[in-house]
Amino acid sequence: DTEVTQTPKHLVMGMTNKKSLKCEQHMGHRAMYWYKQKAKKPPELMFVYSYEKLSINESVPSRFSPECPNSSLLNLHLHALQPEDSALYLCASSQLLVNEQFFGPGTRLTVL
Amino acid sequence: AQSVAQPEDQVNVAEGNPLTVKCTYSVSGNPYLFWYVQYPNRGLQFLLKYITGDNLVKGSYGFEAEFNKSQTSFHLKKPSALVSDSALYFCAVSLMDSNYQLIWGAGTKLIIKP
């Protein structure tokens, strides 16, 4: 299996909702990432997990909460989001931090 | 500050012609260099990388890139463009001192016309 999967593909939520984004890879990669991407812009790094430990947290608001239950799974818990949080959320993985990253198809999030 | 520049917002090429998408970087230390492609409403796909060794690296879909240390450039090339190559291309750099976080260029939209 050489891909990163993400669910759901689309998500619409209100500002008071709680939802979660899920990411999975079965390539044995030990680094996993969350990015936020606005249209036609490069991805913005949010979180990095290395060996299932949070390695980098790029000053992301606390309404975004990452979780890495095991080496194959990565979640992003969402709560009390703002309309400006609407974006494409990308998950990626790499064998190690030094290696190239493989991206999932993303979750298109709309916050009403 | 560390930065990556893609000087062209958009590149237009006729199908069958060679294409070049430019990337220059300004970093301290030895960079690892990457190219990614993003098709509409899709995630990013890894194309190729330069770590060390031969300055010309070959990647997916017939793309190649040339590392030029003196010009701090890593231009993406393809000898003969296809309409299906139309997409958004990102150059990125990582550094050991920055925990290998990717520093991204702004992206170049490549349009291949039949």
mmCIF file of C-alpha atoms in Angstrom:
data_model
loop_
_atom_site.group_PDB
_atom_site.id
_atom_site.type_symbol
_atom_site.label_atom_id
_atom_site.label_comp_id
_atom_site.label_asym_id
_atom_site.label_seq_id
_atom_site.Cartn_x
_atom_site.Cartn_y
_atom_site.Cartn_z
ATOM 1 C CA ASP A 1 0.000 0.000 0.000
ATOM 2 C CA THR A 2 1.669 3.221 -1.175
ATOM 3 C CA GLU A 3 -0.892 5.866 -0.399
ATOM 4 C CA VAL A 4 -2.117 8.170 2.303
ATOM 5 C CA THR A 5 -5.866 8.142 2.818
ATOM 6 C CA GLN A 6 -7.961 10.876 4.385
ATOM 7 C CA THR A 7 -11.558 10.963 5.541
ATOM 8 C CA PRO A 8 -13.892 12.632 5.031
ATOM 9 C CA LYS A 9 -13.308 14.162 1.609
ATOM 10 C CA HIS A 10 -15.625 17.059 2.364
ATOM 11 C CA LEU A 11 -16.820 18.480 5.665
ATOM 12 C CA VAL A 12 -19.199 21.319 6.398
ATOM 13 C CA MET A 13 -19.492 22.379 10.016
ATOM 14 C CA GLY A 14 -20.872 25.167 12.087
ATOM 15 C CA MET A 15 -18.780 27.210 14.451
ATOM 16 C CA THR A 16 -20.056 25.316 17.493
ATOM 17 C CA ASN A 17 -19.539 21.811 16.118
ATOM 18 C CA LYS A 18 -16.890 19.271 17.051
ATOM 19 C CA LYS A 19 -15.543 17.112 14.260
ATOM 20 C CA SER A 20 -12.446 15.081 13.467
ATOM 21 C CA LEU A 21 -10.347 14.558 10.371
ATOM 22 C CA LYS A 22 -8.655 11.208 9.926
ATOM 23 C CA CYS A 23 -5.515 10.174 8.091
ATOM 24 C CA GLU A 24 -4.028 6.734 7.585
ATOM 25 C CA GLN A 25 -0.905 5.308 5.963
ATOM 26 C CA HIS A 26 0.434 1.767 5.803
ATOM 27 C CA MET A 27 3.859 2.481 4.343
ATOM 28 C CA GLY A 28 5.647 2.120 7.665
ATOM 29 C CA HIS A 29 6.418 5.818 7.706
ATOM 30 C CA ARG A 30 7.441 7.233 11.084
ATOM 31 C CA ALA A 31 6.706 10.896 10.400
ATOM 32 C CA MET A 32 3.228 12.310 9.794
ATOM 33 C CA TYR A 33 2.102 15.850 9.129
ATOM 34 C CA TRP A 34 -0.956 18.107 9.030
ATOM 35 C CA TYR A 35 -1.033 21.029 6.631
ATOM 36 C CA LYS A 36 -3.597 23.709 5.856
ATOM 37 C CA GLN A 37 -3.825 24.932 2.284
ATOM 38 C CA LYS A 38 -5.719 27.886 0.898
ATOM 39 C CA ALA A 39 -6.565 27.991 -2.809
ATOM 40 C CA LYS A 40 -3.541 28.314 -5.104
ATOM 41 C CA LYS A 41 -1.189 28.819 -2.137
ATOM 42 C CA PRO A 42 1.515 26.530 -0.793
ATOM 43 C CA PRO A 43 0.621 24.335 2.192
ATOM 44 C CA GLU A 44 1.128 25.752 5.677
ATOM 45 C CA LEU A 45 2.573 23.342 8.193
ATOM 46 C CA MET A 46 0.439 22.838 11.305
ATOM 47 C CA PHE A 47 1.778 19.798 13.146
ATOM 48 C CA VAL A 48 4.456 17.169 12.783
ATOM 49 C CA TYR A 49 4.614 13.818 14.542
ATOM 50 C CA SER A 50 7.817 11.826 14.566
ATOM 51 C CA TYR A 51 7.716 8.328 16.024
ATOM 52 C CA GLU A 52 4.213 9.120 17.314
ATOM 53 C CA LYS A 53 5.386 12.106 19.341
ATOM 54 C CA LEU A 54 4.473 15.680 18.544
ATOM 55 C CA SER A 55 7.613 17.145 17.078
ATOM 56 C CA ILE A 56 6.519 20.484 15.687
ATOM 57 C CA ASN A 57 3.497 22.648 16.532
ATOM 58 C CA GLU A 58 3.496 25.742 14.390
ATOM 59 C CA SER A 59 1.625 28.059 16.778
ATOM 60 C CA VAL A 60 -1.712 26.687 15.683
ATOM 61 C CA PRO A 61 -4.825 27.886 17.578
ATOM 62 C CA SER A 62 -6.030 25.507 20.278
ATOM 63 C CA ARG A 63 -9.276 24.917 18.389
ATOM 64 C CA PHE A 64 -7.153 22.460 16.349
ATOM 65 C CA SER A 65 -6.000 19.455 18.348
ATOM 66 C CA PRO A 66 -3.860 16.705 16.806
ATOM 67 C CA GLU A 67 -3.681 13.114 17.933
ATOM 68 C CA CYS A 68 -1.503 10.222 16.824
ATOM 69 C CA PRO A 69 -3.056 7.005 18.216
ATOM 70 C CA ASN A 70 -0.465 4.765 16.538
ATOM 71 C CA SER A 71 2.185 4.817 13.845
ATOM 72 C CA SER A 72 -0.374 4.495 11.038
ATOM 73 C CA LEU A 73 -3.053 6.930 12.143
ATOM 74 C CA LEU A 74 -3.257 10.664 12.565
ATOM 75 C CA ASN A 75 -6.300 12.632 13.653
ATOM 76 C CA LEU A 76 -7.085 16.315 13.735
ATOM 77 C CA HIS A 77 -9.837 17.269 16.170
ATOM 78 C CA LEU A 78 -11.731 20.440 15.374
ATOM 79 C CA HIS A 79 -13.760 22.532 17.803
ATOM 80 C CA ALA A 80 -15.255 26.020 17.655
ATOM 81 C CA LEU A 81 -13.719 26.804 14.301
ATOM 82 C CA GLN A 82 -13.981 30.138 12.539
ATOM 83 C CA PRO A 83 -15.016 30.776 8.927
ATOM 84 C CA GLU A 84 -11.395 31.691 8.097
ATOM 85 C CA ASP A 85 -10.448 28.110 8.962
ATOM 86 C CA SER A 86 -12.175 26.970 5.782
ATOM 87 C CA ALA A 87 -9.469 25.376 3.635
ATOM 88 C CA LEU A 88 -8.082 22.129 2.260
ATOM 89 C CA TYR A 89 -6.495 20.115 5.074
ATOM 90 C CA LEU A 90 -3.734 17.837 3.906
ATOM 91 C CA CYS A 91 -2.141 14.940 5.689
ATOM 92 C CA ALA A 92 1.288 13.702 4.656
ATOM 93 C CA SER A 93 3.743 11.061 5.741
ATOM 94 C CA SER A 94 7.418 10.360 5.208
ATOM 95 C CA GLN A 95 9.714 7.522 6.135
ATOM 96 C CA LEU A 96 11.657 9.868 8.386
ATOM 97 C CA LEU A 97 11.673 13.651 8.751
ATOM 98 C CA VAL A 98 14.503 13.913 6.202
ATOM 99 C CA ASN A 99 12.656 12.072 3.451
ATOM 100 C CA GLU A 100 10.174 13.203 0.828
ATOM 101 C CA GLN A 101 6.590 13.527 1.964
ATOM 102 C CA PHE A 102 3.624 11.716 0.461
ATOM 103 C CA PHE A 103 0.336 13.551 0.625
ATOM 104 C CA GLY A 104 -3.230 12.407 0.946
ATOM 105 C CA PRO A 105 -5.999 13.855 -1.234
ATOM 106 C CA GLY A 106 -7.096 16.228 1.525
ATOM 107 C CA THR A 107 -10.301 17.136 3.321
ATOM 108 C CA ARG A 108 -12.135 20.169 2.008
ATOM 109 C CA LEU A 109 -13.424 21.932 5.131
ATOM 110 C CA THR A 110 -16.074 24.624 5.086
ATOM 111 C CA VAL A 111 -16.943 26.440 8.304
ATOM 112 C CA LEU A 112 -20.253 28.261 8.278
ATOM 113 C CA ALA B 1 15.621 34.489 6.314
ATOM 114 C CA GLN B 2 15.352 31.226 4.453
ATOM 115 C CA SER B 3 13.256 31.495 1.308
ATOM 116 C CA VAL B 4 12.313 29.835 -1.952
ATOM 117 C CA ALA B 5 11.336 31.832 -5.012
ATOM 118 C CA GLN B 6 9.348 30.750 -8.023
ATOM 119 C CA PRO B 7 9.579 33.881 -10.146
ATOM 120 C CA GLU B 8 6.782 33.016 -12.554
ATOM 121 C CA ASP B 9 3.169 32.849 -11.404
ATOM 122 C CA GLN B 10 2.232 31.148 -14.658
ATOM 123 C CA VAL B 11 4.064 29.454 -17.509
ATOM 124 C CA ASN B 12 2.405 28.785 -20.874
ATOM 125 C CA VAL B 13 3.846 26.152 -23.209
ATOM 126 C CA ALA B 14 2.598 24.570 -26.397
ATOM 127 C CA GLU B 15 2.143 20.806 -26.323
ATOM 128 C CA GLY B 16 5.268 19.031 -27.548
ATOM 129 C CA ASN B 17 7.585 21.893 -26.667
ATOM 130 C CA PRO B 18 10.125 21.725 -23.842
ATOM 131 C CA LEU B 19 9.099 23.270 -20.554
ATOM 132 C CA THR B 20 10.993 24.866 -17.679
ATOM 133 C CA VAL B 21 9.590 25.915 -14.312
ATOM 134 C CA LYS B 22 12.065 28.021 -12.369
ATOM 135 C CA CYS B 23 13.029 27.807 -8.704
ATOM 136 C CA THR B 24 15.726 29.635 -6.776
ATOM 137 C CA TYR B 25 16.462 29.479 -3.088
ATOM 138 C CA SER B 26 18.196 31.495 -0.433
ATOM 139 C CA VAL B 27 19.168 29.405 2.579
ATOM 140 C CA SER B 28 22.104 28.841 4.856
ATOM 141 C CA GLY B 29 23.481 25.352 4.927
ATOM 142 C CA ASN B 30 23.097 22.481 2.503
ATOM 143 C CA PRO B 31 19.544 22.241 1.206
ATOM 144 C CA TYR B 32 17.494 19.246 0.243
ATOM 145 C CA LEU B 33 15.410 20.255 -2.776
ATOM 146 C CA PHE B 34 12.032 18.958 -3.892
ATOM 147 C CA TRP B 35 9.423 19.440 -6.570
ATOM 148 C CA TYR B 36 5.744 18.671 -6.012
ATOM 149 C CA VAL B 37 2.787 18.897 -8.388
ATOM 150 C CA GLN B 38 -0.845 19.543 -7.530
ATOM 151 C CA TYR B 39 -3.653 18.791 -9.939
ATOM 152 C CA PRO B 40 -6.985 20.635 -9.452
ATOM 153 C CA ASN B 41 -8.791 19.668 -6.250
ATOM 154 C CA ARG B 42 -6.137 17.097 -5.397
ATOM 155 C CA GLY B 43 -3.375 16.631 -2.872
ATOM 156 C CA LEU B 44 0.256 17.184 -3.728
ATOM 157 C CA GLN B 45 2.303 14.563 -5.509
ATOM 158 C CA PHE B 46 6.055 14.178 -5.071
ATOM 159 C CA LEU B 47 7.939 14.506 -8.373
ATOM 160 C CA LEU B 48 11.638 14.411 -7.549
ATOM 161 C CA LYS B 49 14.318 15.416 -5.081
ATOM 162 C CA TYR B 50 17.950 16.395 -4.880
ATOM 163 C CA ILE B 51 19.935 15.386 -1.828
ATOM 164 C CA THR B 52 23.467 14.973 -3.064
ATOM 165 C CA GLY B 53 25.370 13.585 -6.023
ATOM 166 C CA ASP B 54 24.587 14.099 -9.714
ATOM 167 C CA ASN B 55 23.221 17.582 -10.333
ATOM 168 C CA LEU B 56 20.639 16.276 -12.800
ATOM 169 C CA VAL B 57 17.891 14.297 -11.128
ATOM 170 C CA LYS B 58 15.125 12.417 -12.886
ATOM 171 C CA GLY B 59 11.663 11.989 -11.486
ATOM 172 C CA SER B 60 8.133 10.897 -12.238
ATOM 173 C CA TYR B 61 6.244 11.475 -15.502
ATOM 174 C CA GLY B 62 9.396 12.332 -17.475
ATOM 175 C CA PHE B 63 10.328 15.348 -15.378
ATOM 176 C CA GLU B 64 13.876 16.209 -14.410
ATOM 177 C CA ALA B 65 15.539 19.002 -12.492
ATOM 178 C CA GLU B 66 19.005 20.462 -12.436
ATOM 179 C CA PHE B 67 20.667 21.572 -9.234
ATOM 180 C CA ASN B 68 22.962 24.557 -9.745
ATOM 181 C CA LYS B 69 24.797 25.421 -6.551
ATOM 182 C CA SER B 70 26.455 28.586 -7.835
ATOM 183 C CA GLN B 71 23.129 30.008 -9.011
ATOM 184 C CA THR B 72 21.195 28.484 -6.093
ATOM 185 C CA SER B 73 18.637 27.182 -8.528
ATOM 186 C CA PHE B 74 16.698 23.965 -9.033
ATOM 187 C CA HIS B 75 14.716 24.376 -12.248
ATOM 188 C CA LEU B 76 12.187 21.739 -13.298
ATOM 189 C CA LYS B 77 12.304 20.613 -16.912
ATOM 190 C CA LYS B 78 10.627 18.284 -19.352
ATOM 191 C CA PRO B 79 11.709 17.759 -22.983
ATOM 192 C CA SER B 80 8.201 17.498 -24.439
ATOM 193 C CA ALA B 81 5.146 18.872 -22.643
ATOM 194 C CA LEU B 82 1.792 17.115 -22.493
ATOM 195 C CA VAL B 83 -1.600 18.758 -21.975
ATOM 196 C CA SER B 84 -1.949 16.526 -18.910
ATOM 197 C CA ASP B 85 1.085 18.255 -17.356
ATOM 198 C CA SER B 86 -1.096 21.312 -16.745
ATOM 199 C CA ALA B 87 -1.112 21.781 -12.971
ATOM 200 C CA LEU B 88 0.293 23.814 -10.083
ATOM 201 C CA TYR B 89 3.956 23.137 -9.351
ATOM 202 C CA PHE B 90 5.674 23.810 -6.038
ATOM 203 C CA CYS B 91 9.378 23.892 -5.298
ATOM 204 C CA ALA B 92 10.402 23.234 -1.694
ATOM 205 C CA VAL B 93 13.586 23.174 0.352
ATOM 206 C CA SER B 94 14.382 21.520 3.653
ATOM 207 C CA LEU B 95 17.327 21.967 6.004
ATOM 208 C CA MET B 96 18.700 19.810 8.761
ATOM 209 C CA ASP B 97 18.912 22.818 11.074
ATOM 210 C CA SER B 98 15.182 23.438 10.648
ATOM 211 C CA ASN B 99 14.236 19.863 11.456
ATOM 212 C CA TYR B 100 13.651 19.272 7.745
ATOM 213 C CA GLN B 101 10.514 21.408 7.628
ATOM 214 C CA LEU B 102 9.674 22.219 4.033
ATOM 215 C CA ILE B 103 10.088 25.836 2.949
ATOM 216 C CA TRP B 104 7.761 26.273 0.017
ATOM 217 C CA GLY B 105 7.830 28.445 -3.048
ATOM 218 C CA ALA B 106 4.641 30.285 -3.960
ATOM 219 C CA GLY B 107 3.849 27.900 -6.790
ATOM 220 C CA THR B 108 3.796 28.169 -10.583
ATOM 221 C CA LYS B 109 0.737 27.395 -12.651
ATOM 222 C CA LEU B 110 1.748 25.495 -15.762
ATOM 223 C CA ILE B 111 -0.612 25.616 -18.722
ATOM 224 C CA ILE B 112 0.048 23.377 -21.699
ATOM 225 C CA LYS B 113 -1.935 24.353 -24.787
ATOM 226 C CA PRO B 114 -2.813 21.799 -27.477
#
